[in-house]
Structure formats: structure tokens, C-alpha cells
Short mmCIF file of C-alpha atoms in Angstrom, two decimals:
data_model
loop_
_atom_site.label_atom_id
_atom_site.label_comp_id
_atom_site.label_asym_id
_atom_site.label_seq_id
_atom_site.Cartn_x
_atom_site.Cartn_y
_atom_site.Cartn_z
CA UNK T 1001 157.99 -95.31 30.50
CA UNK T 1002 157.53 -94.68 26.81
CA UNK T 1003 160.69 -93.81 24.87
CA UNK T 1004 161.03 -92.61 21.28
CA UNK T 1005 164.04 -92.88 18.98
CA UNK T 1006 164.45 -91.30 15.55
CA UNK T 1007 166.47 -92.99 12.83
CA UNK T 1008 167.29 -92.40 9.20
CA UNK T 1009 169.89 -90.94 6.83
CA UNK T 1010 171.74 -87.91 8.12
CA UNK T 1011 172.41 -86.61 4.62
CA UNK T 1012 169.87 -86.19 1.83
CA UNK T 1013 170.48 -84.68 -1.58
CA UNK T 1014 168.51 -81.69 -2.70
CA UNK T 1015 165.25 -82.55 -4.55
CA UNK T 1016 165.18 -86.04 -3.05
CA UNK T 1017 162.94 -87.44 -0.31
CA UNK T 1018 163.84 -87.33 3.37
CA UNK T 1019 162.69 -90.46 5.21
CA UNK T 1020 162.78 -90.87 8.98
CA UNK T 1021 161.40 -93.48 11.36
CA UNK T 1022 160.47 -93.12 15.00
CA UNK T 1023 160.62 -96.33 17.04
CA UNK T 1024 158.51 -96.41 20.18
CA UNK T 1025 159.51 -98.58 23.14
CA UNK T 1026 158.06 -99.12 26.60
CA UNK T 1027 154.51 -98.99 25.33
CA UNK T 1028 152.30 -99.84 22.38
CA UNK T 1029 151.85 -97.28 19.64
CA UNK T 1030 148.31 -98.64 19.29
CA UNK T 1031 147.20 -98.00 22.85
CA UNK T 1032 144.84 -95.10 23.47
CA UNK T 1033 144.40 -92.49 20.76
CA UNK T 1034 147.57 -90.50 21.16
CA UNK T 1035 148.90 -88.18 18.51
CA UNK T 1036 152.35 -89.09 17.20
CA UNK T 1037 154.11 -85.94 16.02
CA UNK T 1038 157.05 -84.77 13.98
CA UNK T 1039 158.69 -81.43 14.82
CA UNK T 1040 161.88 -79.90 13.43
CA UNK T 1041 164.39 -77.27 14.51
CA UNK T 1042 166.89 -75.62 12.16
CA UNK T 1043 170.18 -74.80 13.83
CA UNK T 1044 169.86 -71.81 16.14
CA UNK T 1045 166.18 -71.36 15.33
CA UNK T 1046 162.80 -72.14 16.81
CA UNK T 1047 160.68 -75.25 16.62
CA UNK T 1048 158.32 -75.98 13.72
CA UNK T 1049 155.53 -78.53 13.91
CA UNK T 1050 155.44 -80.72 10.80
CA UNK T 1051 152.47 -82.99 11.35
CA UNK T 1052 150.94 -85.82 13.31
CA UNK T 1053 149.20 -89.16 13.01
CA UNK T 1054 146.72 -90.63 15.43
CA UNK T 1055 146.50 -94.24 16.45
CA UNK T 1056 143.38 -94.53 14.30
CA UNK T 1057 145.40 -93.44 11.28
CA UNK T 1058 144.09 -89.90 10.91
CA UNK T 1059 146.77 -87.44 9.82
CA UNK T 1060 147.16 -83.66 10.02
CA UNK T 1061 149.92 -81.68 8.36
CA UNK T 1062 151.25 -78.16 8.68
CA UNK T 1063 149.82 -76.28 5.68
CA UNK T 1064 153.27 -74.82 4.99
CA UNK T 1065 154.58 -78.33 4.27
CA UNK T 1066 151.42 -80.23 3.45
CA UNK T 1067 152.12 -80.79 -0.22
CA UNK T 1068 155.44 -82.50 0.59
CA UNK T 1069 154.72 -84.42 3.81
CA UNK T 1070 153.48 -87.93 4.47
CA UNK T 1071 153.29 -89.48 7.94
CA UNK T 1072 152.45 -93.15 8.35
CA UNK T 1073 152.08 -95.70 11.13
CA UNK T 1074 153.38 -99.27 11.33
CA UNK T 1075 151.77 -100.87 14.37
CA UNK T 1076 153.46 -104.23 13.76
CA UNK T 1077 156.86 -102.57 14.28
CA UNK T 1078 155.66 -100.02 16.84
CA UNK T 1079 156.93 -97.25 14.57
CA UNK T 1080 155.74 -94.19 12.74
CA UNK T 1081 157.48 -92.52 9.83
CA UNK T 1082 157.98 -89.20 8.10
CA UNK T 1083 158.56 -88.60 4.40
CA UNK T 1084 159.36 -85.11 3.15
CA UNK T 1085 159.71 -84.86 -0.62
CA UNK T 1086 161.58 -82.42 -2.86
CA UNK T 1087 163.86 -81.27 -0.05
CA UNK T 1088 165.87 -78.06 -0.20
CA UNK T 1089 168.62 -76.58 1.95
CA UNK T 1090 166.03 -74.93 4.20
CA UNK T 1091 164.85 -78.40 5.27
CA UNK T 1092 168.18 -78.95 7.05
CA UNK T 1093 167.26 -79.33 10.71
CA UNK T 1094 167.14 -81.56 13.75
CA UNK T 1095 163.99 -83.65 13.40
CA UNK T 1096 162.16 -84.80 16.51
CA UNK T 1097 159.37 -87.29 16.99
CA UNK T 1098 157.05 -86.90 19.96
CA UNK T 1099 154.00 -88.49 21.56
CA UNK T 1100 151.56 -85.65 22.01
CA UNK T 1101 154.11 -83.04 23.12
CA UNK T 1102 154.87 -84.76 26.41
CA UNK T 1103 157.41 -87.37 25.28
CA UNK T 1104 160.14 -86.53 22.77
CA UNK T 1105 162.87 -88.46 21.05
CA UNK T 1106 166.47 -87.25 21.22
CA UNK T 1107 166.30 -85.86 17.69
CA UNK T 1108 168.29 -86.58 14.54
CA UNK T 1109 170.13 -84.10 12.37
CA UNK T 1110 169.29 -84.19 8.69
CA UNK T 1111 171.42 -82.15 6.32
CA UNK T 1112 170.29 -81.43 2.77
CA UNK T 1113 173.19 -81.21 0.38
CA UNK T 1114 173.36 -79.87 -3.13
CA UNK D 618 148.74 -68.92 11.90
CA UNK D 619 148.85 -67.74 15.50
CA UNK D 620 152.15 -65.94 15.94
CA UNK D 621 153.80 -66.49 19.31
CA UNK D 622 156.20 -63.75 20.44
CA UNK D 623 158.50 -64.34 23.40
CA UNK D 624 160.40 -61.75 25.38
CA UNK D 625 163.12 -61.35 26.23
CA UNK D 626 165.01 -63.53 23.76
CA UNK D 627 168.01 -63.62 26.08
CA UNK D 628 167.76 -63.63 29.87
CA UNK D 629 170.90 -63.50 32.04
CA UNK D 630 169.96 -64.45 35.59
CA UNK D 631 171.66 -64.73 38.96
CA UNK D 632 171.54 -68.06 40.76
CA UNK D 633 168.85 -68.08 43.41
CA UNK D 634 167.04 -65.12 41.90
CA UNK D 635 163.65 -65.23 40.12
CA UNK D 636 163.22 -65.17 36.35
CA UNK D 637 160.24 -64.44 34.15
CA UNK D 638 159.56 -65.07 30.45
CA UNK D 639 156.68 -63.57 28.53
CA UNK D 640 154.81 -65.15 25.64
CA UNK D 641 152.22 -63.24 23.65
CA UNK D 642 149.92 -64.65 21.00
CA UNK D 643 148.55 -62.80 17.97
CA UNK D 644 145.15 -64.35 18.74
CA UNK D 645 143.31 -65.33 21.88
CA UNK D 646 144.24 -68.87 22.87
CA UNK D 647 140.89 -69.67 24.44
CA UNK D 648 139.55 -72.68 22.58
CA UNK D 649 135.87 -73.18 21.83
CA UNK D 650 135.95 -76.04 24.35
CA UNK D 651 136.87 -73.56 27.07
CA UNK D 652 140.46 -74.70 27.47
CA UNK D 653 143.55 -72.62 26.75
CA UNK D 654 146.18 -74.73 25.06
CA UNK D 655 149.42 -72.99 25.97
CA UNK D 656 152.48 -75.10 26.75
CA UNK D 657 155.98 -74.29 27.98
CA UNK D 658 159.05 -76.36 27.13
CA UNK D 659 162.59 -76.39 28.47
CA UNK D 660 165.44 -77.33 26.13
CA UNK D 661 168.73 -77.82 27.92
CA UNK D 662 171.93 -77.54 25.82
CA UNK D 663 172.25 -80.50 23.48
CA UNK D 664 168.94 -82.02 24.58
CA UNK D 665 165.48 -82.36 23.14
CA UNK D 666 162.65 -80.20 24.47
CA UNK D 667 160.90 -81.25 27.65
CA UNK D 668 157.39 -80.09 28.42
CA UNK D 669 157.17 -78.26 31.74
CA UNK D 670 153.70 -76.74 31.68
CA UNK D 671 150.51 -77.56 29.79
CA UNK D 672 147.22 -75.66 29.55
CA UNK D 673 148.80 -72.48 30.93
CA UNK D 674 149.51 -73.54 34.49
CA UNK D 675 149.62 -77.34 34.89
CA UNK D 676 153.04 -78.71 35.73
CA UNK D 677 154.08 -81.99 34.14
CA UNK D 678 155.10 -84.89 36.36
CA UNK D 679 158.55 -84.43 37.85
CA UNK D 680 158.76 -80.70 37.14
CA UNK D 681 160.04 -78.78 40.17
CA UNK D 682 157.52 -76.48 41.79
CA UNK D 683 159.83 -73.49 41.29
CA UNK D 684 158.40 -73.44 37.75
CA UNK D 685 154.98 -71.88 37.35
CA UNK D 686 152.84 -70.75 34.44
CA UNK D 687 150.15 -68.10 34.36
CA UNK D 688 148.20 -65.90 32.00
CA UNK D 689 145.08 -65.79 29.90
CA UNK D 690 143.82 -64.76 26.49
CA UNK D 691 146.89 -63.59 24.62
CA UNK D 692 149.43 -62.97 27.41
CA UNK D 693 151.26 -65.70 29.27
CA UNK D 694 154.21 -65.94 31.64
CA UNK D 695 156.61 -68.64 32.78
CA UNK D 696 158.23 -67.92 36.13
CA UNK D 697 161.15 -69.58 37.86
CA UNK D 698 161.02 -68.66 41.53
CA UNK D 699 164.72 -69.29 42.24
CA UNK D 700 166.98 -70.11 39.32
CA UNK D 701 169.28 -73.09 39.65
CA UNK D 702 172.26 -74.00 37.46
CA UNK D 703 170.30 -76.83 35.82
CA UNK D 704 167.73 -74.34 34.53
CA UNK D 705 170.12 -73.04 31.86
CA UNK D 706 168.75 -73.55 28.37
CA UNK D 707 166.16 -72.32 25.92
CA UNK D 708 162.51 -72.01 26.88
CA UNK D 709 159.78 -72.25 24.27
CA UNK D 710 156.09 -71.48 24.45
CA UNK D 711 153.67 -73.28 22.14
CA UNK D 712 150.00 -72.87 21.35
CA UNK D 713 147.74 -75.75 20.42
CA UNK D 714 144.46 -73.85 20.19
CA UNK D 715 144.68 -72.65 16.60
CA UNK D 716 145.63 -74.61 13.49
CA UNK D 717 148.53 -75.32 13.05
CA UNK D 718 150.31 -75.58 16.41
CA UNK D 719 152.98 -72.88 16.60
CA UNK D 720 155.98 -72.11 18.81
CA UNK D 721 157.63 -68.94 20.03
CA UNK D 722 161.18 -68.06 18.99
CA UNK D 723 162.64 -69.32 22.25
CA UNK D 724 164.21 -67.51 25.21
CA UNK D 725 167.78 -68.35 26.16
CA UNK D 726 168.33 -68.42 29.92
CA UNK D 727 171.93 -68.18 31.09
CA UNK D 728 173.67 -67.57 34.39
CA UNK D 729 175.29 -64.18 34.91
#
């Protein structure tokens, strides 16, 4: 059964770049043409879809974040990554990675500090 | 963006009794391919979301049959036929028909 695990710094300074990695185990990130997604959830609030990358490398980003987001794939490491630039306090959230929306990681809290 | 509005936002329920959550979209969720991409997720306290229902009424593998989804167009419902203690948490609806995918605010289910 496929499992996903987020990793990365839990604290990022304002105006810097947030970088997270999602490691996939129990299956190849290259198999089939799944979408590999990033979603976030500020404390006590709802979920917000950030973007996705397909196995073929195609990416789609939420227009509200598009200018600051980059998602990439590393098939050799069975990982995909998120970069969010110029972060502000409002980017503080639990960040989740997910395959399609059927398999989710446990999430990682990222706090943006001033 | 398609705005997803859930009600109620808080739902106290009695064990063994039914529960129902509504999700309304600002736009019809019928895709040009004929499918309706409306999902329901359960998020237990301290856990990540788990998909329960996809395309309105299809239960994911391992989801108890006390959970059911229904609806069409802009109005959708998640029903729990008999609430159990493990059903406590926040339930989210999500649409994948319109760009970008969007979620409802979440409905918190708690035991009375």
C-alpha cells in the first residue's frame, strides 16, 4: 500500500522560500499517471489545494498561489517537492502531500516567523 | 472559483442516531464529461484527511457502509446511518469539476 511522508523545515522566516519534500513508499511514483498533490490547512481552518504534478511532469497550480509555487518530481528518489517563495504569516499551515486525493501523508506544520 | 458551502458547521449527534451534512456549490458540479466530481473526506482529531466518498456516491475501499453520499447539480449530502464514537471529527466536501479544486469549510461532528 502506497504511503506518503512530508519532510522539511518546520520554521521559515518571512520573505524566504518554504521547501517541502514528499517521499513515496510502497509504490513507484512513476507508475500510472497519477496526480501528486500539495494541500494545506491553516490552524482551525479549511483545506486549500496548492497544486499538483503528474507522472509525466505536467504541473497545475492554484491561481491564488501560482506566482509563488513550484512543484517538481524526482523519480530517482521517489519524491516530489513543493517550493513556495516570498512566504508571509498567512502561509503558516499544516502542509499535506497526497496521491490524487485518495492517499494522504500525515502532514507537516510549517510556521512562518517574522 | 466554485465556492463550497457546508452546513451545519457544527453537528452534535447521539451515538447510534443518524447524521446528515449538506454541501452546496456555487456552480453545477456536472463536468462536461458527464461525471460529477464531488468528494467527501473525514478528518479525525490529529489526523490527516481520509477520502470516504468520490464522485458523489462511491465509497472508498474500507469505508463502512453506514456512510453514504447523494445529490446532484449543486446540492450534495453525506449521511451517517448510525453514528459511532470513531466518527468524531471534521468532514469536508471537495469539488474537482471546476478549476481550481475547492473545499468546503468543514463540519465538526461531535458526540452529545
